[in-house]
CSV table of C-alpha atoms in Angstrom, one decimal:
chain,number,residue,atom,x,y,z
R,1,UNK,CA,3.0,51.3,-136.4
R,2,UNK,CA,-0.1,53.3,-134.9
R,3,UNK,CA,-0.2,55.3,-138.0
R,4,UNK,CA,-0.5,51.7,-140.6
R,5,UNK,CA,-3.2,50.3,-137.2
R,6,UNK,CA,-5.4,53.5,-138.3
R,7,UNK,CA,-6.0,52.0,-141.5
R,8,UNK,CA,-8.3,49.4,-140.3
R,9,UNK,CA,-10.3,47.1,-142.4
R,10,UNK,CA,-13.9,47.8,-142.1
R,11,UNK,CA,-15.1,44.3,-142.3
R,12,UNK,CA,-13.5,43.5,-139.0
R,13,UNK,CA,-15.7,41.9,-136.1
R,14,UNK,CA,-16.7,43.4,-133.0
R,15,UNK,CA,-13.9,40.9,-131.1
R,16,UNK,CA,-11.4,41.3,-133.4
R,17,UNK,CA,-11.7,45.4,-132.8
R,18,UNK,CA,-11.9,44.8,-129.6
R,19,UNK,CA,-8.7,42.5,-129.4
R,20,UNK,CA,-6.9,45.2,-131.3
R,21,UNK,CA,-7.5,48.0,-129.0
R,22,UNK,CA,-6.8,46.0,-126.3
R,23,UNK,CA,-3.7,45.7,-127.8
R,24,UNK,CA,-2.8,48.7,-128.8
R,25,UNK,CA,-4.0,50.2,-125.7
R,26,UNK,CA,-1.1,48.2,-124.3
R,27,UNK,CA,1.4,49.7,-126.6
R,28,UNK,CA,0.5,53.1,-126.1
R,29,UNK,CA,0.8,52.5,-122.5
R,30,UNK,CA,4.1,51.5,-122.7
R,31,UNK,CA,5.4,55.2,-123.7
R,32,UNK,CA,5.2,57.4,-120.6
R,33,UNK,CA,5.6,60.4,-122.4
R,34,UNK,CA,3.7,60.0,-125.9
R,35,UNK,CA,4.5,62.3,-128.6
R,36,UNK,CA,1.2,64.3,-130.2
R,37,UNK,CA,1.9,62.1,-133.3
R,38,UNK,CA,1.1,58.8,-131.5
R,39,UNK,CA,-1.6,60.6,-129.2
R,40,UNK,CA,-3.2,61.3,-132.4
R,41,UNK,CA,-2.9,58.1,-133.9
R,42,UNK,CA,-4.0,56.4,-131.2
R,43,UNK,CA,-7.0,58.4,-130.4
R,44,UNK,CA,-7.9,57.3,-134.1
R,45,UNK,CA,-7.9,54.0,-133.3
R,46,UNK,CA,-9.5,53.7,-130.5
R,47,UNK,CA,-12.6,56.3,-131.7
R,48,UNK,CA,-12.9,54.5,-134.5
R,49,UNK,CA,-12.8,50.9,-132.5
R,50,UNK,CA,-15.3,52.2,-130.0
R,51,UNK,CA,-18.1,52.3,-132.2
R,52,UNK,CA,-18.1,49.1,-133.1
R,53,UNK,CA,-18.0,47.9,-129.4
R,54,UNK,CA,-21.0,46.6,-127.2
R,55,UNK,CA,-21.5,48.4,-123.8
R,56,UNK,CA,-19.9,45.7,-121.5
R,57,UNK,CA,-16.2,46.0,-123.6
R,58,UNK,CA,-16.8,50.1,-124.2
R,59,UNK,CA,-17.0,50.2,-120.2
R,60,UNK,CA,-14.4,47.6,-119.8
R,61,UNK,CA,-11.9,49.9,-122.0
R,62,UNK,CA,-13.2,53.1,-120.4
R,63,UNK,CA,-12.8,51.8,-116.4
R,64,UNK,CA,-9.3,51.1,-117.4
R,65,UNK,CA,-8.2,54.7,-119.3
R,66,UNK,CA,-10.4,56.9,-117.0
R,67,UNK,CA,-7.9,58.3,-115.2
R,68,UNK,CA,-5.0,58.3,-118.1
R,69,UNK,CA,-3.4,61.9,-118.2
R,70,UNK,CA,-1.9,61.2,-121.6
R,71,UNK,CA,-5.4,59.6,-123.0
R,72,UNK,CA,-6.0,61.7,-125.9
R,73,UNK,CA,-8.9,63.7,-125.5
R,74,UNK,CA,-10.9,62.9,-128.5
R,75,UNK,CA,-11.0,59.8,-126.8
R,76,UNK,CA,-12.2,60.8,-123.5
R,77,UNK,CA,-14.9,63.3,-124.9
R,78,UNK,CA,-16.3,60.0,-126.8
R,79,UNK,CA,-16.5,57.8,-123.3
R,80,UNK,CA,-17.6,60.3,-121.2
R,81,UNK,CA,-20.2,61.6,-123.9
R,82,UNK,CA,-21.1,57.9,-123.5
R,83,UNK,CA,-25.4,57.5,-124.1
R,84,UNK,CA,-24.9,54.6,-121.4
R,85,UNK,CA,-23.6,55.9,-118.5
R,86,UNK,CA,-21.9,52.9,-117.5
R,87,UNK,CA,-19.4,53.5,-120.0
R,88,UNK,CA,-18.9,57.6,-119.3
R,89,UNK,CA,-19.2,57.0,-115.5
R,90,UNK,CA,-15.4,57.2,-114.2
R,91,UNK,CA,-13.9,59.1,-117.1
R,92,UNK,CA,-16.5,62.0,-116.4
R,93,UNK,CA,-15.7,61.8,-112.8
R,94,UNK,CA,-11.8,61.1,-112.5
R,95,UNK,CA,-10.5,61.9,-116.2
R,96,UNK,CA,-8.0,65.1,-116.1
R,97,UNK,CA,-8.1,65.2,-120.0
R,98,UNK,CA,-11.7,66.9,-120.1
R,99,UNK,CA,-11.6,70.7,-119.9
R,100,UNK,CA,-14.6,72.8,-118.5
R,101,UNK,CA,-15.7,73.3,-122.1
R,102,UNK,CA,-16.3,69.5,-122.4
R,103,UNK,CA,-17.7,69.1,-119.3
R,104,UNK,CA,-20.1,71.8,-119.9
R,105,UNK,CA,-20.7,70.5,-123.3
R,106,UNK,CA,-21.9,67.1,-121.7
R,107,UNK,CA,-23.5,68.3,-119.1
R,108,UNK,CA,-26.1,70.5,-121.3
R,109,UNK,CA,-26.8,67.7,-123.0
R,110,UNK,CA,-26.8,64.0,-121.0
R,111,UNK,CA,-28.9,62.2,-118.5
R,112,UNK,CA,-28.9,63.2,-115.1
R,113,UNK,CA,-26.8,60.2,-114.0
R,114,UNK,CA,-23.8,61.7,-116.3
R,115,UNK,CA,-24.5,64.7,-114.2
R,116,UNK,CA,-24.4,63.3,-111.3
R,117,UNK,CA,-20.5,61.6,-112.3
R,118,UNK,CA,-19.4,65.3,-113.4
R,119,UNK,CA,-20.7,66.4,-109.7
R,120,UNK,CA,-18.2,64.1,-108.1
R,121,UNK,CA,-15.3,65.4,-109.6
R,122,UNK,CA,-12.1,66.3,-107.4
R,123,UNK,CA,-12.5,69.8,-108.7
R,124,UNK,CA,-15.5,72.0,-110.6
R,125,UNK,CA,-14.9,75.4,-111.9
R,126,UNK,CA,-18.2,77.9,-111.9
R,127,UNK,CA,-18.7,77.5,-115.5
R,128,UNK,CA,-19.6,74.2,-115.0
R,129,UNK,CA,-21.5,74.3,-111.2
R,130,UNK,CA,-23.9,76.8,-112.9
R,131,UNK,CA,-25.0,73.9,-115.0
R,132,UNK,CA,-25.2,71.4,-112.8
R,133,UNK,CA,-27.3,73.7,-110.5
R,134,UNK,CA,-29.6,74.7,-113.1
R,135,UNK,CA,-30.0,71.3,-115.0
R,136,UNK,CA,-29.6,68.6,-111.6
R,137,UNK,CA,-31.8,66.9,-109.8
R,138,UNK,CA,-31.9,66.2,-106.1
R,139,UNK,CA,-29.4,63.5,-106.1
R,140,UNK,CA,-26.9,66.4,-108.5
R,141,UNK,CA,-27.8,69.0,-106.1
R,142,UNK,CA,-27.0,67.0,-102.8
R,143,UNK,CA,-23.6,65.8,-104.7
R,144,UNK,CA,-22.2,69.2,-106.0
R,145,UNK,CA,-23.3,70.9,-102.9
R,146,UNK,CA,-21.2,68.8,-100.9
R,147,UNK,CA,-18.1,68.3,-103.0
R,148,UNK,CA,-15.5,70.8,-101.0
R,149,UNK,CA,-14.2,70.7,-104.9
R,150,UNK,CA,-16.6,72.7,-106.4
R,151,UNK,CA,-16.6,76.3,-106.8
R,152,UNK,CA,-19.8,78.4,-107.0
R,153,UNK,CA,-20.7,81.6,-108.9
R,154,UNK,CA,-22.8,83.9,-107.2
R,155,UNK,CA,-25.5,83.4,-109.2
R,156,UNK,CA,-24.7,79.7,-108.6
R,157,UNK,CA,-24.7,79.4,-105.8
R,158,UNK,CA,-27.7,81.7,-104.8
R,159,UNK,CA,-29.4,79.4,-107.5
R,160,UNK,CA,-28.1,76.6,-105.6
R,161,UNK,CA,-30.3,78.1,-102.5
R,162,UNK,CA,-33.5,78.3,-104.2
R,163,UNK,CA,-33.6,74.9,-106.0
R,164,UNK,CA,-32.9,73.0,-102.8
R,165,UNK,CA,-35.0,75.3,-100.8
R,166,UNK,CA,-36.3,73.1,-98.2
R,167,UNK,CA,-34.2,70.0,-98.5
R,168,UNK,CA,-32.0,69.4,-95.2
R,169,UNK,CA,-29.6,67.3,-97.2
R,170,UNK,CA,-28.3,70.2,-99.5
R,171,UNK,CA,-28.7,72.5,-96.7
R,172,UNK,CA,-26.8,70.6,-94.0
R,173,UNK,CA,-24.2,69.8,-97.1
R,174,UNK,CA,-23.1,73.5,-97.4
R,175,UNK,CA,-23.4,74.3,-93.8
R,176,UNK,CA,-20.7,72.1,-93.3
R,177,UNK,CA,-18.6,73.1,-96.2
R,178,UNK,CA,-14.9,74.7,-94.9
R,179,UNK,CA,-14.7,76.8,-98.0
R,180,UNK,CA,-17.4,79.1,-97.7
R,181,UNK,CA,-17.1,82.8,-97.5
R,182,UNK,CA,-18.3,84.3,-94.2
R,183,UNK,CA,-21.8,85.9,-95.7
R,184,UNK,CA,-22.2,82.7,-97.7
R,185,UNK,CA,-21.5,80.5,-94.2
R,186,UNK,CA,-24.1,83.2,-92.4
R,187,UNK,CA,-27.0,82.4,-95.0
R,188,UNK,CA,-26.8,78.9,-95.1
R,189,UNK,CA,-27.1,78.6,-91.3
R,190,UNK,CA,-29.9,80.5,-91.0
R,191,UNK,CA,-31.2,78.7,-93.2
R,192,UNK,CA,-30.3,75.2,-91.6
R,193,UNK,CA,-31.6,77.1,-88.0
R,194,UNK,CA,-34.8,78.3,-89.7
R,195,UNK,CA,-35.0,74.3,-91.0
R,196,UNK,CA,-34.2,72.5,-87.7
R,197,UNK,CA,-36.9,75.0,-85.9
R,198,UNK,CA,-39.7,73.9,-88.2
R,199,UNK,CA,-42.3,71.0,-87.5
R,200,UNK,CA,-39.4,68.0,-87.5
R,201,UNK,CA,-41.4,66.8,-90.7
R,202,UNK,CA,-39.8,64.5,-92.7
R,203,UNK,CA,-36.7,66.1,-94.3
R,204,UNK,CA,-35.8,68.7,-92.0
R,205,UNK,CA,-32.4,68.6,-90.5
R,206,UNK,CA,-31.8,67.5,-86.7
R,207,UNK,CA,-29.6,69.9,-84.1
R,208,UNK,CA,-27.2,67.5,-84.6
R,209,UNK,CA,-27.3,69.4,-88.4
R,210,UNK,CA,-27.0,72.6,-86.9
R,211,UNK,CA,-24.0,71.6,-84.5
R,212,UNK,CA,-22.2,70.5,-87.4
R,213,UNK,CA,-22.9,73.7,-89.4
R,214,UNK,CA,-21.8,75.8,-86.3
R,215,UNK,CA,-18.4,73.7,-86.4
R,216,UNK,CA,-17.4,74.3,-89.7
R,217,UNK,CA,-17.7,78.0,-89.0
R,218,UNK,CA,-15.7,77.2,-85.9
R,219,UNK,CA,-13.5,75.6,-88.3
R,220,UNK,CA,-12.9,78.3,-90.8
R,221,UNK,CA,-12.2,80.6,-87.6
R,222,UNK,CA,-9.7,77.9,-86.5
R,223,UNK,CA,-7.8,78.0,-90.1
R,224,UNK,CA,-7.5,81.9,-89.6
R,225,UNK,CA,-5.7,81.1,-86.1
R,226,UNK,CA,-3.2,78.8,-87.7
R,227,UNK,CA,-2.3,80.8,-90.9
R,228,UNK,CA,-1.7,83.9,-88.1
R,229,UNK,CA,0.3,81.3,-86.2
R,230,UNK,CA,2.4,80.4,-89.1
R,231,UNK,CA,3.1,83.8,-90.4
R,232,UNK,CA,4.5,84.7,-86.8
R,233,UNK,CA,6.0,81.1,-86.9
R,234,UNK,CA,4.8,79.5,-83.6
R,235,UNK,CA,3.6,76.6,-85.5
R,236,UNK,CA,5.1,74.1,-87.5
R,237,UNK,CA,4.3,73.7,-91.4
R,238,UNK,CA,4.5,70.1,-91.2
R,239,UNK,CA,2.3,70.1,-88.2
R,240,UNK,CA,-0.1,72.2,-89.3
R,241,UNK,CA,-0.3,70.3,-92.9
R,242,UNK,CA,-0.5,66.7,-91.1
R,243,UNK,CA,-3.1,68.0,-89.3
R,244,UNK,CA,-5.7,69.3,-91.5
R,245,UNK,CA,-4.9,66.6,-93.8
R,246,UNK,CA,-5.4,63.8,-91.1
R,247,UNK,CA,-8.7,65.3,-90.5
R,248,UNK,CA,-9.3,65.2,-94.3
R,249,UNK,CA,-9.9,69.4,-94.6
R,250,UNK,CA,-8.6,69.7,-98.1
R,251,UNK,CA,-9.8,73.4,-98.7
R,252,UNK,CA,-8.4,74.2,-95.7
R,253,UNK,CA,-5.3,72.3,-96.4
R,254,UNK,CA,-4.8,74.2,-99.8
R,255,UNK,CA,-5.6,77.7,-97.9
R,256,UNK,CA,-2.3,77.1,-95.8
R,257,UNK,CA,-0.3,76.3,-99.6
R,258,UNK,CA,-1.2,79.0,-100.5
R,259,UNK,CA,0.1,81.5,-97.6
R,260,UNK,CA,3.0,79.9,-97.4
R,261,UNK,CA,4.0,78.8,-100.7
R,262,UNK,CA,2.7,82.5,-102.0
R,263,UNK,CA,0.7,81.2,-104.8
R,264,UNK,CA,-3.3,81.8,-105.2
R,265,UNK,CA,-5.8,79.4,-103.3
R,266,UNK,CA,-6.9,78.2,-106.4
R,267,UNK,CA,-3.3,76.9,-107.7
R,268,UNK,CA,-3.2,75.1,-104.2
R,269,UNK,CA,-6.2,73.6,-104.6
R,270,UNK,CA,-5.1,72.6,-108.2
R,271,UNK,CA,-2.0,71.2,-107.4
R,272,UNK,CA,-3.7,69.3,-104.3
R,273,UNK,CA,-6.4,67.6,-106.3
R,274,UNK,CA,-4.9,66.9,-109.8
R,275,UNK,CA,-4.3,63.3,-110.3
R,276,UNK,CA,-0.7,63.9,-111.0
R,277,UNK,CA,1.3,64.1,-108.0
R,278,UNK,CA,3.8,66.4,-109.4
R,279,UNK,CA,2.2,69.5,-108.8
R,280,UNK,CA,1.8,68.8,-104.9
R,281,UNK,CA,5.2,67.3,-104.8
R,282,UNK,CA,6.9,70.6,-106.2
R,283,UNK,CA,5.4,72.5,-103.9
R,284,UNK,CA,5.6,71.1,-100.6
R,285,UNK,CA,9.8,70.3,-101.3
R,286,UNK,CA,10.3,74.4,-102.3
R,287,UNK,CA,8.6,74.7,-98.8
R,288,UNK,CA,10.7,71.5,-97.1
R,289,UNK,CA,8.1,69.4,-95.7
R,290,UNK,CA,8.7,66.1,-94.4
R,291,UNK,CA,8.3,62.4,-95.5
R,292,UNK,CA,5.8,62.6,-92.7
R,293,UNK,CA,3.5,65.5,-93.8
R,294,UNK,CA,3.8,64.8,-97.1
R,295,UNK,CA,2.0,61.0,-97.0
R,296,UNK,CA,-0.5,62.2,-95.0
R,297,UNK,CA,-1.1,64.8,-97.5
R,298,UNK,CA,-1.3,62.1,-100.2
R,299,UNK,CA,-3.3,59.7,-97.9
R,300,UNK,CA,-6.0,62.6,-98.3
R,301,UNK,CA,-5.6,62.4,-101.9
R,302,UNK,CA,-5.6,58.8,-102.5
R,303,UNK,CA,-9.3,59.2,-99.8
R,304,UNK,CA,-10.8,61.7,-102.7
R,305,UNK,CA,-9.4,60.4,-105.9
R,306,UNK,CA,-9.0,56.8,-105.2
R,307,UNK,CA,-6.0,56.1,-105.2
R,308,UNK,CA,-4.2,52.6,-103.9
R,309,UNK,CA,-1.4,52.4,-101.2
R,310,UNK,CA,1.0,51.4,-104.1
R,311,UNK,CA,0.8,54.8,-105.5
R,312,UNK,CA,1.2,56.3,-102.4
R,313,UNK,CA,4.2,54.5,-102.0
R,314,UNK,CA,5.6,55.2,-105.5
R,315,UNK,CA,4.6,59.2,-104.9
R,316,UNK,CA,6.9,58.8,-101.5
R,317,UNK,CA,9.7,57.6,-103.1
R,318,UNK,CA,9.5,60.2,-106.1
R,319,UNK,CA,9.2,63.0,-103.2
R,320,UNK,CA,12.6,61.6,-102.0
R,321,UNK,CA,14.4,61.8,-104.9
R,322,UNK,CA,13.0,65.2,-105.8
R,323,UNK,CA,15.8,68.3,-106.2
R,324,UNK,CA,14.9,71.0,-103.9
R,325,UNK,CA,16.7,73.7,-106.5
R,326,UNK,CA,14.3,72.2,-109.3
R,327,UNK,CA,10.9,72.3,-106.7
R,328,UNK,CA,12.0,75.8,-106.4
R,329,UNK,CA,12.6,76.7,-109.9
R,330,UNK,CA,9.5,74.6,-110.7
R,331,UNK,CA,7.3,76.9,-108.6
R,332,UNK,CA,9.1,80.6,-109.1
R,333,UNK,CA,7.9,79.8,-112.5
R,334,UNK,CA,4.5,79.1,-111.5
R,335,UNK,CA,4.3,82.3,-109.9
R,336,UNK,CA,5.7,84.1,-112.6
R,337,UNK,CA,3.0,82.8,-115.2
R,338,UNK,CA,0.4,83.8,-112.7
R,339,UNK,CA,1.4,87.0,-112.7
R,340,UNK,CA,2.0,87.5,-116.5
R,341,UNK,CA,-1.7,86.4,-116.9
């Protein structure tokens, strides 16, 4: 059927497209595992549809797919390559379809609004931060700089430093970052210090910025005490998980993954923030945490990717019924490809 629905007439009105993807939009959603046949078809369709649309029903269709794991990418390139940024703002910031190299690609080439939606992203690799850094404004700096998400180059993130030289807002932003390495942390205090000593001019940072920078380095020192306290197990997983994910610390939440479920930071990280619940799920049943730890740890997900209760509550259930010899098979293989590459 999605293959004859590609074969549109191309006399057809703006509604009547629009009625059509509509409805095949609601066919395709039907299949919660579409084959790369009907992916493609599909992404034909609705490309092709798309042009013909008017901003209001291109957002319309792009607020509801945004976050679609099985959206076919041609499709979500198109929206969030969007001239109105309307349209491209919440499949740029939430779609998991886009890879770096489209991200990149967009960013190098739209408005600084569509940079600013690629800044908000759950997670940004260095390939793509280095662009934002060297292409944002004020409003992309202060974002990326305070998205615990995004990972910074060195170059990056000294170029990062220079750009918002002088601005309290970027500064404060990394001083109070949990995922910054101990020289990184160092610089961008003194920094803040150097800021907060200055003539109190408009846009310098208050003490109340520098007690806030001086806790997130009592923070990272406090993340080192619990990972020791785990490895000579005086502390509960669970506890430690509900607590760093109650206090919404998700780089410090993915640190402890890692240790204990012996993959990299960066697959923590991955598996924390991906829209898809499956990762997170695997991991913390091979590890046997609790109903308990486990919602709080998708409570902090649903706070950074916006999710509703309902699929917290659906996640729960599928975290019940999960086997714990799968979980474990599930992430011995995950180590294994790690290793191979």
């Amino acid at each position: 059927m999605l293959r004859d629905l590609t074969r549109m007439p191309a006399e057809m009105s703006s509604d009547s497209r629009r009625q059509l993807l509509n409805a095949v939009t609601d066919l395709f959603l039907l299949d919660q595992e579409p084959s790369e046949v009907s992916k493609e078809h599909y992404g034909d369709i609705a490309v092709t549809s798309l042009s013909h649309l008017g901003d209001e029903d291109r957002q319309g269709y792009a607020d509801r797919v945004a976050a679609l794991p099985s959206l076919p990418r041609n499709v979500a390139v198109t929206l969030g390559g969007d001239d109105n940024v309307e349209v491209a703002r919440l499949v740029l910031t939430l779609s998991p379809v886009l890879t770096d190299t489209d991200l990149a690609a967009i960013a190098v080439s739209q408005t600084q609004q569509h940079l600013a939606a690629i800044a908000e992203r759950a997670r940004l690799s260095e390939s793509v931060t280095d662009i934002l850094v060297e292409r944002g404004d004020r409003t992309v700096l202060s974002t990326v700089s305070a998205n615990e998400g995004a990972a910074f180059s060195d170059r990056g993130f000294d170029r990062l430093l220079e750009r918002g030289t002088g601005d309290a807002g970027i500064a404060g932003n990394l001083a109070r970052r949990s995922d910054l390495a101990p020289k990184r942390a160092e610089r961008v205090l003194r920094i803040v210090e150097q800021l907060s000593d200055g003539s109190g001019a408009a846009g310098t940072p208050t003490d109340e910025a520098v007690s806030l920078a001086r806790q997130a380095r009592q923070q990272r020192l406090e993340v080192k005490l619990l990972l020791s306290d785990l490895t000579a197990k005086v502390r509960e997983v669970d506890d430690v998980l509900t607590m760093l994910a109650d206090e919404d610390r998700a780089f410090h939440l993915a640190q402890v993954l890692s240790q204990v479920a012996e993959i990299t930071p960066e697959q923590a990280l991955r598996v924390l923030m991906q829209r898809n619940a499956s990762g997170i799920a695997v991991t913390c049943r091979s590890l046997g945490v609790g109903m308990t730890a486990f919602r709080a740890i998708l409570q902090l997900r649903a706070r950074r990717l916006y999710f509703s209760s309902r699929d917290i509550d659906d996640d729960v259930d599928a975290y019940a019924k999960l086997d714990l010899a799968t979980a474990e098979r599930t992430l011995r293989f995950l180590k294994l490809r790690t290793k191979i590459a």
